[in-house]
Short mmCIF file of C-alpha atoms and ligand atoms in Angstrom, two decimals:
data_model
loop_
_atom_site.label_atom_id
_atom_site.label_comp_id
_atom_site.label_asym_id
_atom_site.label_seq_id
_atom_site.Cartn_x
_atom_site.Cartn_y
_atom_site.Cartn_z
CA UNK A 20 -32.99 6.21 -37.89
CA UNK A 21 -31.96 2.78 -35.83
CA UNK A 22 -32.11 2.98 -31.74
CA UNK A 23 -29.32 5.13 -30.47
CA UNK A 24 -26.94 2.41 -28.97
CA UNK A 25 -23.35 2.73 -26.72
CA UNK A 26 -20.41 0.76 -28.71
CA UNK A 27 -17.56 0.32 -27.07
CA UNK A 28 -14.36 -0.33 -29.88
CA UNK A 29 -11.18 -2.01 -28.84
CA UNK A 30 -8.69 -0.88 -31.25
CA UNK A 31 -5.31 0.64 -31.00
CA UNK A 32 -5.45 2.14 -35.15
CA UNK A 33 -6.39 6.07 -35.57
CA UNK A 34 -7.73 5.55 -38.50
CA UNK A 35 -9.82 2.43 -37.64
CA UNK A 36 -11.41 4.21 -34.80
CA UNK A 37 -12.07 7.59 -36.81
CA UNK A 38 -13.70 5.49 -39.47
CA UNK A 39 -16.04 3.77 -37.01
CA UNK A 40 -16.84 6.92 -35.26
CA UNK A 41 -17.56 8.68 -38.14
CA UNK A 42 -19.81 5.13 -39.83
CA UNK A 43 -21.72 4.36 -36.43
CA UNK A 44 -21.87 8.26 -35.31
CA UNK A 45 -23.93 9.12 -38.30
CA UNK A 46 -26.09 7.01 -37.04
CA UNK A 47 -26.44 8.27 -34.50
CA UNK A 48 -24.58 5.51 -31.80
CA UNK A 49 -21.85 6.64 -29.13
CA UNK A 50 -18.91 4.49 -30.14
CA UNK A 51 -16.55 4.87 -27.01
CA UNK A 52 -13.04 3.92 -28.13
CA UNK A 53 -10.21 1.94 -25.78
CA UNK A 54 -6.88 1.64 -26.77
CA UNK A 55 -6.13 -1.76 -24.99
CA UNK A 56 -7.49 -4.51 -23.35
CA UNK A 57 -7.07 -3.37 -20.11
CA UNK A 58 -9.04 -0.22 -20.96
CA UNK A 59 -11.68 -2.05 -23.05
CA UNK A 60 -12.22 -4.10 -19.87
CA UNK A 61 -12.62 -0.92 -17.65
CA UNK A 62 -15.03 1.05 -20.23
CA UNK A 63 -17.34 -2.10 -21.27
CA UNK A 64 -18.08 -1.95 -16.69
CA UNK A 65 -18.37 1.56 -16.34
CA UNK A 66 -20.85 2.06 -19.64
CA UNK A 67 -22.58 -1.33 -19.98
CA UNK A 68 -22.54 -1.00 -23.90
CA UNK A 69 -25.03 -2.92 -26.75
CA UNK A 70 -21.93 -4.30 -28.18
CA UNK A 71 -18.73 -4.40 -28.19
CA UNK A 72 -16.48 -4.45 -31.30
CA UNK A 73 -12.78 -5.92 -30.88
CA UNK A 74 -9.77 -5.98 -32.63
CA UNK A 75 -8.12 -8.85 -32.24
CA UNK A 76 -4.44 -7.60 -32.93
CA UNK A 77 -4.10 -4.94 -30.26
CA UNK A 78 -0.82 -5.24 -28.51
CA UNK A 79 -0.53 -6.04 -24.62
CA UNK A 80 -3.52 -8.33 -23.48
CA UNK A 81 -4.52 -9.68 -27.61
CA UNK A 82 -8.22 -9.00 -28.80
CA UNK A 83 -8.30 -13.28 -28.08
CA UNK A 84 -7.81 -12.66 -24.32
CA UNK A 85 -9.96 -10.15 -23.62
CA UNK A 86 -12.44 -11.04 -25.54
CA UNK A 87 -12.22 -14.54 -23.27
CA UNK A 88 -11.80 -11.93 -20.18
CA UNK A 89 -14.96 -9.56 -21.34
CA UNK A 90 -17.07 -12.86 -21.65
CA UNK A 91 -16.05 -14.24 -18.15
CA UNK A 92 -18.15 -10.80 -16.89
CA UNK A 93 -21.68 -11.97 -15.63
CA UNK A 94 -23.41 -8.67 -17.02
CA UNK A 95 -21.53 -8.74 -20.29
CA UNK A 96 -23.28 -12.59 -20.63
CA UNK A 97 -25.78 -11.21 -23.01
CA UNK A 98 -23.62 -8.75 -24.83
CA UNK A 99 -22.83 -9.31 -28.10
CA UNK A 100 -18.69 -9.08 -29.07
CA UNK A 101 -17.69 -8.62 -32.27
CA UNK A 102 -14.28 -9.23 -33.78
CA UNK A 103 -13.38 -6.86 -36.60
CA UNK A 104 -9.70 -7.69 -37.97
CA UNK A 105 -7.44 -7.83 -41.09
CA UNK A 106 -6.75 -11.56 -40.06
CA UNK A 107 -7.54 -13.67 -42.92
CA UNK A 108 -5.77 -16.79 -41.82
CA UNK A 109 -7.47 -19.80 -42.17
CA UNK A 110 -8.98 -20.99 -39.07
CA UNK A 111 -9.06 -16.81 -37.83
CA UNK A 112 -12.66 -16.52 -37.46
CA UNK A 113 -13.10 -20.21 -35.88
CA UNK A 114 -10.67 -18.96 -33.19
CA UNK A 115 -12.28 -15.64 -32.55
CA UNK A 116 -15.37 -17.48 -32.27
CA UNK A 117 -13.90 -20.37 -29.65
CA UNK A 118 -12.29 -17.18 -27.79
CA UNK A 119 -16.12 -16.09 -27.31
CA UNK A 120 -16.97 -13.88 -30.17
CA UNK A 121 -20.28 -13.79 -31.31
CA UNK A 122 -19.40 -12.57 -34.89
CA UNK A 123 -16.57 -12.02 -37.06
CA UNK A 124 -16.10 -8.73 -39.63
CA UNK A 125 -13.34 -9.01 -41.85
CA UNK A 126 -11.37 -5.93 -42.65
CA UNK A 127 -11.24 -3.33 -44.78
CA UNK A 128 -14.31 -2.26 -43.36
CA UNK A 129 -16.65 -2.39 -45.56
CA UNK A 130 -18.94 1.43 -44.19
CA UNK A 131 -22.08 0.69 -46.24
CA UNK A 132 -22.66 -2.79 -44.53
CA UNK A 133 -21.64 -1.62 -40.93
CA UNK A 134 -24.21 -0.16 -39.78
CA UNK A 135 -26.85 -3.34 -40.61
CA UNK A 136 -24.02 -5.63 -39.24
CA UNK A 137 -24.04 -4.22 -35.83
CA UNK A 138 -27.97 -3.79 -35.81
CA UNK A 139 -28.04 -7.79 -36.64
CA UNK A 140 -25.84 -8.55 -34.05
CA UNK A 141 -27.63 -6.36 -31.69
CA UNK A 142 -31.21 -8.00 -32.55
CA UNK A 143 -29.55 -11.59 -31.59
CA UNK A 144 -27.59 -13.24 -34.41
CA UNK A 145 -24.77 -15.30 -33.09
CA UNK A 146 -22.32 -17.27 -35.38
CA UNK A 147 -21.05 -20.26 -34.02
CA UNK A 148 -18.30 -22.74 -34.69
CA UNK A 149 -19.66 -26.30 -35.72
CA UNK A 150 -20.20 -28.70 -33.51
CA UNK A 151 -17.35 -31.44 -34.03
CA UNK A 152 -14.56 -28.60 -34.17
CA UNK A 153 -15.02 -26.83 -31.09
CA UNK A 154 -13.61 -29.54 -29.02
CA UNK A 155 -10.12 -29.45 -30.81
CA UNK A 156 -10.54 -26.03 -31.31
CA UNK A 157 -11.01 -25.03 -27.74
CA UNK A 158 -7.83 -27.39 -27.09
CA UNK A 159 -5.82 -25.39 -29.53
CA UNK A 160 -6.75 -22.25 -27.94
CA UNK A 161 -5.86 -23.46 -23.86
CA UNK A 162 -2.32 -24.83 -25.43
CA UNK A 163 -2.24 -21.39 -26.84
CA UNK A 164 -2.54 -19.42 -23.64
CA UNK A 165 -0.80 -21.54 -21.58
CA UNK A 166 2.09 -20.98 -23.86
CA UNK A 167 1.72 -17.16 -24.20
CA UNK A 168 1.37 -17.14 -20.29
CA UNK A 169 5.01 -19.16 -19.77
CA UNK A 170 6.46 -16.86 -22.47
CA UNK A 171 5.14 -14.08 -20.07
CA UNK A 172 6.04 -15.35 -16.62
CA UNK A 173 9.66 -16.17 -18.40
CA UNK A 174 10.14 -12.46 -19.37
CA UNK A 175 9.15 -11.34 -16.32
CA UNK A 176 11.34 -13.59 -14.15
CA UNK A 177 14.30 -11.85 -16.47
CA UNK A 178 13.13 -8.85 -16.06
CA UNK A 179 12.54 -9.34 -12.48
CA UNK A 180 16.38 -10.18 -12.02
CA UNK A 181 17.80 -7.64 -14.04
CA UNK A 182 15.56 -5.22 -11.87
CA UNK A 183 17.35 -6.61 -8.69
CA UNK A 184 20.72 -6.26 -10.56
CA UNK A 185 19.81 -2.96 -10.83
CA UNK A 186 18.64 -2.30 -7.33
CA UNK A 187 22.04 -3.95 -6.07
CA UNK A 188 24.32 -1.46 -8.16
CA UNK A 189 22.10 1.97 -7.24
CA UNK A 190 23.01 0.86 -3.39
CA UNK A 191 25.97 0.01 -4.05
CA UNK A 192 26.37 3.54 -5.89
CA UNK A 193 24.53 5.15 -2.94
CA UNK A 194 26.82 3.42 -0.11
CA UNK A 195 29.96 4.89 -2.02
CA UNK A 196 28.41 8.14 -2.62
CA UNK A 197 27.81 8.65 1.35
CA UNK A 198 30.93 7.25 2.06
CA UNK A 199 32.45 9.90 -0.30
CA UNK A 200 30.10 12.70 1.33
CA UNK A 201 31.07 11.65 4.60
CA UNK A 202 34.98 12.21 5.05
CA UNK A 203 34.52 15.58 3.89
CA UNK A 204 31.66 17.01 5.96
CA UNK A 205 33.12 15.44 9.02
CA UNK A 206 35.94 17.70 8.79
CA UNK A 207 33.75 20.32 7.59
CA UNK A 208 31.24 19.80 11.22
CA UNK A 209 34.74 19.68 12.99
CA UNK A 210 35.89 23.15 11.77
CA UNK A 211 32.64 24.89 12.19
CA UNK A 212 32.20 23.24 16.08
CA UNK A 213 35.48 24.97 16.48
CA UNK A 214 34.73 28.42 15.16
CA UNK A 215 31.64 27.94 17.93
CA UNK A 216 33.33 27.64 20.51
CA UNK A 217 36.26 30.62 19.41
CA UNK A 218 38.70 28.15 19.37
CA UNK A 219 39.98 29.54 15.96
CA UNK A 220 39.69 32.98 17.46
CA UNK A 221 36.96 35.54 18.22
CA UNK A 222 34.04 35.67 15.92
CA UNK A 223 31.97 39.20 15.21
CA UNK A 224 28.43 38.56 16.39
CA UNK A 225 27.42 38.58 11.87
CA UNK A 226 30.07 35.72 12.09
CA UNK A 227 28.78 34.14 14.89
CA UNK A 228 25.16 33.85 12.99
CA UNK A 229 26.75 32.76 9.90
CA UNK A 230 28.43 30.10 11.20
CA UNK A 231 25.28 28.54 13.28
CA UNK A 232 23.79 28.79 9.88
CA UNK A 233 26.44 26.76 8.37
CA UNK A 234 25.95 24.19 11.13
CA UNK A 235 22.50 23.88 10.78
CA UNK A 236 23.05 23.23 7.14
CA UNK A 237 26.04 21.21 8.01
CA UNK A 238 23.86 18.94 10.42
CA UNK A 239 21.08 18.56 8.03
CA UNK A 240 23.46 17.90 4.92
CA UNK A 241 24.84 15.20 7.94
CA UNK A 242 21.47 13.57 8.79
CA UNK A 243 20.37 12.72 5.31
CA UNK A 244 23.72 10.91 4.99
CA UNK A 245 23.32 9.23 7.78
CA UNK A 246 19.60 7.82 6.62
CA UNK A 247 21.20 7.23 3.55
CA UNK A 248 24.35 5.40 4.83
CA UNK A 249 21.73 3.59 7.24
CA UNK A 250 19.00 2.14 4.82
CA UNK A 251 22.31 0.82 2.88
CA UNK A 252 23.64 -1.35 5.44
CA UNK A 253 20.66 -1.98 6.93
CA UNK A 254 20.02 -5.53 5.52
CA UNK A 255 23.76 -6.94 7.04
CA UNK A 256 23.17 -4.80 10.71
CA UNK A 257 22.78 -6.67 13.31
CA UNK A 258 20.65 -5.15 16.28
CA UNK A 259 22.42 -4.31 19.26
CA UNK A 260 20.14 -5.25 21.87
CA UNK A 261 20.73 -4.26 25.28
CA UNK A 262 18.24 -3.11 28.48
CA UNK A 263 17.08 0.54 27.73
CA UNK A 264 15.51 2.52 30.21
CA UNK A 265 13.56 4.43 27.21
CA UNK A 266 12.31 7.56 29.57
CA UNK A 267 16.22 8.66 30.66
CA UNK A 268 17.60 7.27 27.38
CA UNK A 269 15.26 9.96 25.32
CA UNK A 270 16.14 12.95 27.60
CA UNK A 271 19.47 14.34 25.28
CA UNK A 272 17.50 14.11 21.88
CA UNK A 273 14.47 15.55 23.40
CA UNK A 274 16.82 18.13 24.74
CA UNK A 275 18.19 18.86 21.22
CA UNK A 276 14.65 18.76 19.91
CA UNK A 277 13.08 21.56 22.35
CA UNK A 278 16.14 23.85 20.96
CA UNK A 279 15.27 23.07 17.78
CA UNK A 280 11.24 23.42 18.09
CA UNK A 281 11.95 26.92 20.25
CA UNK A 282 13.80 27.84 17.11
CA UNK A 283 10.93 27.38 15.05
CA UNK A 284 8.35 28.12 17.41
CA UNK A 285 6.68 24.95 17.88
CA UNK A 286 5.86 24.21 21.35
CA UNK A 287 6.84 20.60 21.88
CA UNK A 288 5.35 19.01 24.78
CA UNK A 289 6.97 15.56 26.54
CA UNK A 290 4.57 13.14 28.63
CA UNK A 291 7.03 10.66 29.41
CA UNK A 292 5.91 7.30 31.64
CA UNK A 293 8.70 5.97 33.70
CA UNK A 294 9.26 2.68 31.21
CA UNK A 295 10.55 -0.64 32.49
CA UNK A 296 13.76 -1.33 30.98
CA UNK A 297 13.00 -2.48 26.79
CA UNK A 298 15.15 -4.89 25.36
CA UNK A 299 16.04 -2.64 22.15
CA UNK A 300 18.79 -1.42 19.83
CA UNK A 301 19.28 2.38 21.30
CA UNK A 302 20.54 3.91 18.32
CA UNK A 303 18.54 2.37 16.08
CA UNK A 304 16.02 3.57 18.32
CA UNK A 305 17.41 7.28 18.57
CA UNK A 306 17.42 7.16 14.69
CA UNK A 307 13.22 6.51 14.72
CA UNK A 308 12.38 9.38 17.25
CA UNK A 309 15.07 11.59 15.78
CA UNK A 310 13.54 11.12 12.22
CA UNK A 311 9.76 11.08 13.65
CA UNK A 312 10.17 14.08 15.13
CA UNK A 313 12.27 15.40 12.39
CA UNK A 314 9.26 15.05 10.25
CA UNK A 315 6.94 16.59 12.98
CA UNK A 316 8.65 19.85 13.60
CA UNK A 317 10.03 20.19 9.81
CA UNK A 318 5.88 19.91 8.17
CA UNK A 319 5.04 22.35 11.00
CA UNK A 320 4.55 26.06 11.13
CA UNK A 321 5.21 28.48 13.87
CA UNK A 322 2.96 28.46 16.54
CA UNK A 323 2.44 24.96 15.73
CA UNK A 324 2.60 22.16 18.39
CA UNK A 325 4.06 18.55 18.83
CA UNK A 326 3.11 16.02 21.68
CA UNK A 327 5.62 13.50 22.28
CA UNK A 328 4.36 10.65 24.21
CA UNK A 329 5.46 7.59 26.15
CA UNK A 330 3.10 5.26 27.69
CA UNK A 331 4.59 2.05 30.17
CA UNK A 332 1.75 -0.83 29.10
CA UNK A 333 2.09 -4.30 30.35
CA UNK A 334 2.89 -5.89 27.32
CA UNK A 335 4.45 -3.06 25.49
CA UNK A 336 5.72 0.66 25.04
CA UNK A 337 3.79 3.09 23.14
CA UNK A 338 5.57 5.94 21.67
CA UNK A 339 3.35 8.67 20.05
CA UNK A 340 4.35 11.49 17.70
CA UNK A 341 1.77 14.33 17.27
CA UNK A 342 1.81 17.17 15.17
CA UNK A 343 -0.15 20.43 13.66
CA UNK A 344 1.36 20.18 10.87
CA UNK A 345 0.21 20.22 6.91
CA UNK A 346 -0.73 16.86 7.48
CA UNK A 347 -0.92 13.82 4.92
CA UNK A 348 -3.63 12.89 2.38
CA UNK A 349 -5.30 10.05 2.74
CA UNK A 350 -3.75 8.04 -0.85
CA UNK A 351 -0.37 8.91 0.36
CA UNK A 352 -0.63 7.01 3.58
CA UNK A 353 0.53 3.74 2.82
CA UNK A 354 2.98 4.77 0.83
CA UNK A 355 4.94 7.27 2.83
CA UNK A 356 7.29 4.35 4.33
CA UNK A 357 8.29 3.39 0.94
CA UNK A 358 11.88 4.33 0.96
CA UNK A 359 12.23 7.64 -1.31
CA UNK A 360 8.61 7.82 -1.23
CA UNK A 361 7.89 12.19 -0.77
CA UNK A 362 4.32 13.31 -0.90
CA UNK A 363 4.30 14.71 -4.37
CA UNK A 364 1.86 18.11 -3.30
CA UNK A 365 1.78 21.60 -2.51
CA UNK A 366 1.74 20.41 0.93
CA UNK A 367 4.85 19.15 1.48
CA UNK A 368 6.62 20.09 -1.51
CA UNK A 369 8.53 23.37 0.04
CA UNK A 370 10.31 20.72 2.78
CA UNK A 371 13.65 19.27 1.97
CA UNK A 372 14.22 15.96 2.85
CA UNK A 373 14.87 12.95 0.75
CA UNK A 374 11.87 10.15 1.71
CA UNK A 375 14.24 7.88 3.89
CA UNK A 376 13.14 8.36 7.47
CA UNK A 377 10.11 6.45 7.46
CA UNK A 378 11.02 3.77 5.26
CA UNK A 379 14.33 3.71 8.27
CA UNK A 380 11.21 3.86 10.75
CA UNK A 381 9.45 0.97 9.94
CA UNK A 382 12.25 -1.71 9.44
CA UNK A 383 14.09 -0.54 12.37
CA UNK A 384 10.68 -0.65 14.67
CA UNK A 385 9.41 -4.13 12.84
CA UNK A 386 12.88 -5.70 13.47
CA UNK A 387 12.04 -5.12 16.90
CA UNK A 388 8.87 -7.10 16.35
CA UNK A 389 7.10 -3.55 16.93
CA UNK A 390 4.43 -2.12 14.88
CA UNK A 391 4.49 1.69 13.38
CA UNK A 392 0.51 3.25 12.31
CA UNK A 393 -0.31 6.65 11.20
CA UNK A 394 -3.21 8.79 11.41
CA UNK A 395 -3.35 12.44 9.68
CA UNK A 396 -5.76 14.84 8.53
CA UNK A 397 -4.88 17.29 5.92
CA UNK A 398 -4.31 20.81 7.33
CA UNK A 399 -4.74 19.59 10.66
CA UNK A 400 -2.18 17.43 11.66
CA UNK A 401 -0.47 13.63 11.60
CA UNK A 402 0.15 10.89 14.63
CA UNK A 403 2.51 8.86 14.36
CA UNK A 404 2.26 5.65 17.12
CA UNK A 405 4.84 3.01 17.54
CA UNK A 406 4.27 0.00 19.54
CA UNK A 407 7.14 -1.80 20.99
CA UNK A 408 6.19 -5.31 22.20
CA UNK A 409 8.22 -6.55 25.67
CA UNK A 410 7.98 -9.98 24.42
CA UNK A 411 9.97 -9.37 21.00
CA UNK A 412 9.07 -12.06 18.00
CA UNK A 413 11.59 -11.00 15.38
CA UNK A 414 9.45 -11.17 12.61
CA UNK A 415 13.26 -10.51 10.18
CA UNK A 416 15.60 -12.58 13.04
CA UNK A 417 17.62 -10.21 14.57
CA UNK A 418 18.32 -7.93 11.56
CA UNK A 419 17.97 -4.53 11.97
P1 LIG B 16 11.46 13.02 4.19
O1 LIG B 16 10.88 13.67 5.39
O2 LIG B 16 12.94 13.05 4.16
O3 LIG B 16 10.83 13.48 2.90
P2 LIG B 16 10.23 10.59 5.25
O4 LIG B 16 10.40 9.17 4.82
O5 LIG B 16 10.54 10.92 6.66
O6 LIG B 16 11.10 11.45 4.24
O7 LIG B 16 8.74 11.02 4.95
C1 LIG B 16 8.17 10.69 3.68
C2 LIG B 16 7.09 11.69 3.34
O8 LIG B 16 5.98 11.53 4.24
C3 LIG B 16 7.51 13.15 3.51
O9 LIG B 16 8.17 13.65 2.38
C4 LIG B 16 6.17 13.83 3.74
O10 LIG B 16 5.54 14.05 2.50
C5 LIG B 16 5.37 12.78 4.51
N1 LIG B 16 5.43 13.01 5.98
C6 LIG B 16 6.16 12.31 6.88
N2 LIG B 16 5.95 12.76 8.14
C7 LIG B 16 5.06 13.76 8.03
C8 LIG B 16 4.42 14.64 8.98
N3 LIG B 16 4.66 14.56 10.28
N4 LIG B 16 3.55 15.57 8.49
C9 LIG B 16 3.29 15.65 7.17
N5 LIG B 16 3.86 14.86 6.22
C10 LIG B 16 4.73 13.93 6.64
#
């Protein structure tokens, strides 16, 4: 029995990869199959094989490129590449060669030879591609790519655009939609604010706590319109800048908040710094907190507990949103501002919402040349910190 050796096999053909399994396998190799290039490129770094056999008509990335690609590796320098293809072209196995093959085995594959074939090319043999061709050859090959990577970059510029097309029309479906929603929920809030306050007549007490029900639901149903309606226009808003004095501006939300956390039992705790007066949009503004702590009494649990923080700096307010809630894993960190971006776990799967507030968040506190981080720890809790420079340099003008 030959060594035991790893082969990797880039081929996309069931049948082609069963047959070399079963050839190379009897003999007792490990032939590792990838589908693609892209996969061939990732196996050949994570298992270092003795060779590595390539079809050169795999769709995507062609066995050409990434045999050129698996080549430019500095540990794959030594390792022989092998291409194994139906091609019979004239001129086929010169290219395969140029592209940085070290050996060329026509198909059908013939399974008595295998086996001696790959041995060869594993002792050292290397074909190569006389001398006064490979100049011309090599040429052929560039023009070759270059053209394959224009046909590329074209299709993707078209795709690109219809993409935007497409991302126009869903917002402009979206801004209809909450329009739509809008009218009749207003009317909706209106009648239920009335039955509150017994204005349409006394309520039973079972009333009474069906209707607060229906509010919350109502005011919910009325906030995720309002993100929605928000990250619509948000491009052609200007901000309304005016001096805010962010400590007395806060109080009514925080007011609304503390109702809202006593409901749920969180304990929400304000440290608020008496703040200079900000230039800043307020209800852009309101729209941030709101949403951040939203998110920080809606991912808690009772007995929970959210810090709400406002520090006066020289240069700058710092707002900070704490919570004890499920918290965020770490991969899900960056994208969590992505609008419609909702951590896809148990975690936070059992909260509604619809993965707008923090994409809202970040282009309302950036416009304000501001900066939002977060830090979280999985079971433990997430912090939220804004930064809101005195000094504003619109980094998107003065577009909200
Ligand atoms: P929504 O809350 O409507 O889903 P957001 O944009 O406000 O949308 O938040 C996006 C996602 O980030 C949430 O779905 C949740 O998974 C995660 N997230 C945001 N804030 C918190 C928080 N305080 N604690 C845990 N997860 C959070």
């Amino acid at each position: 029995m030959p060594e035991p050796y790893i082969i990797l096999y880039i081929e996309d053909n069931r049948d082609n990869q069963r047959l070399v399994q079963r050839v190379l396998g009897a003999q007792g190799h490990t032939v590792l199959i990838a589908e693609d290039g892209p996969t061939g490129l990732a196996l050949a770094r994570e298992s270092s094989p003795s060779l590595i056999l390539v079809d050169l008509r795999i769709p995507g990335l062609d066995g050409y490129e990434t045999t050129t690609r698996l080549r430019s590796l500095p540990y794959l320098q030594q390792t022989p590449i092998v291409a194994i293809t139906a091609d019979d072209q004239p001129g086929a196995r010169e290219q395969a060669l140029i592209a940085g093959c070290d050996g060329y085995i026509a198909k059908p594959i013939d399974t008595r030879r295998l086996p001696l074939q790959i041995s060869e090319f594993i002792a050292g043999k290397r074909e190569t591609v006389p001398q006064p061709d490979e100049t011309p050859l090599l040429r052929a090959y560039i023009r070759k790519l270059v053209e394959r990577l224009e046909q590329q970059v074209r299709e993707l510029s078209a795709a690109n655009a219809e993409l935007q097309e497409l991302d126009r029309l869903k917002s402009q479906f979206l801004s209809t939609l909450s329009h739509e929603l809008r009218t009749p929920l207003t009317s909706l809030i209106g009648y239920i604010e009335l039955f509150g306050q017994g204005m349409l007549g006394p309520l039973s007490d079972v009333q009474m706590q069906a209707m607060m029900v229906m509010q919350r639901s109502a005011d919910t149903l009325s906030q995720h319109l309002n993100n929605l309606l928000y990250l619509q226009e948000i491009r052609s808003t200007q901000l309304a800048l005016e001096p805010l004095v962010l400590h007395e501006w806060i109080i009514p939300l925080l007011k609304e908040m503390s109702g809202r956390a006593q409901q749920a039992e969180v304990r929400l705790q304000v440290k608020l710094d008496i703040v200079a007066p900000l230039e800043a949009d307020g209800r852009a503004l309101e729209l941030v907190m709101r949403n951040l702590l939203d998110n920080a009494l809606k991912f808690n649990q009772p007995g929970g507990h959210i810090l709400f923080a406002v520090r006066d700096e020289p240069a700058q307010v710092v707002v900070r949103v704490e919570d004890t809630g499920c918290g965020i894993p770490n991969e899900a960190l960056d994208k969590i501002f992505l609008p419609f971006y909702r951590v896809d776990s148990s975690l936070a799967r059992p909260y509604p919402g619809n993965g707008l507030g923090l994409a809202i968040v970040r282009h309302i506190i950036e416009a304000h040349g501001g900066q939002v981080t977060v830090r979280s720890v999985v079971q433990r809790g997430s912090v939220f910190t804004i930064v809101l420079p005195r000094e504003q340099e619109r980094s998107v003008g003065d577009q909200v």
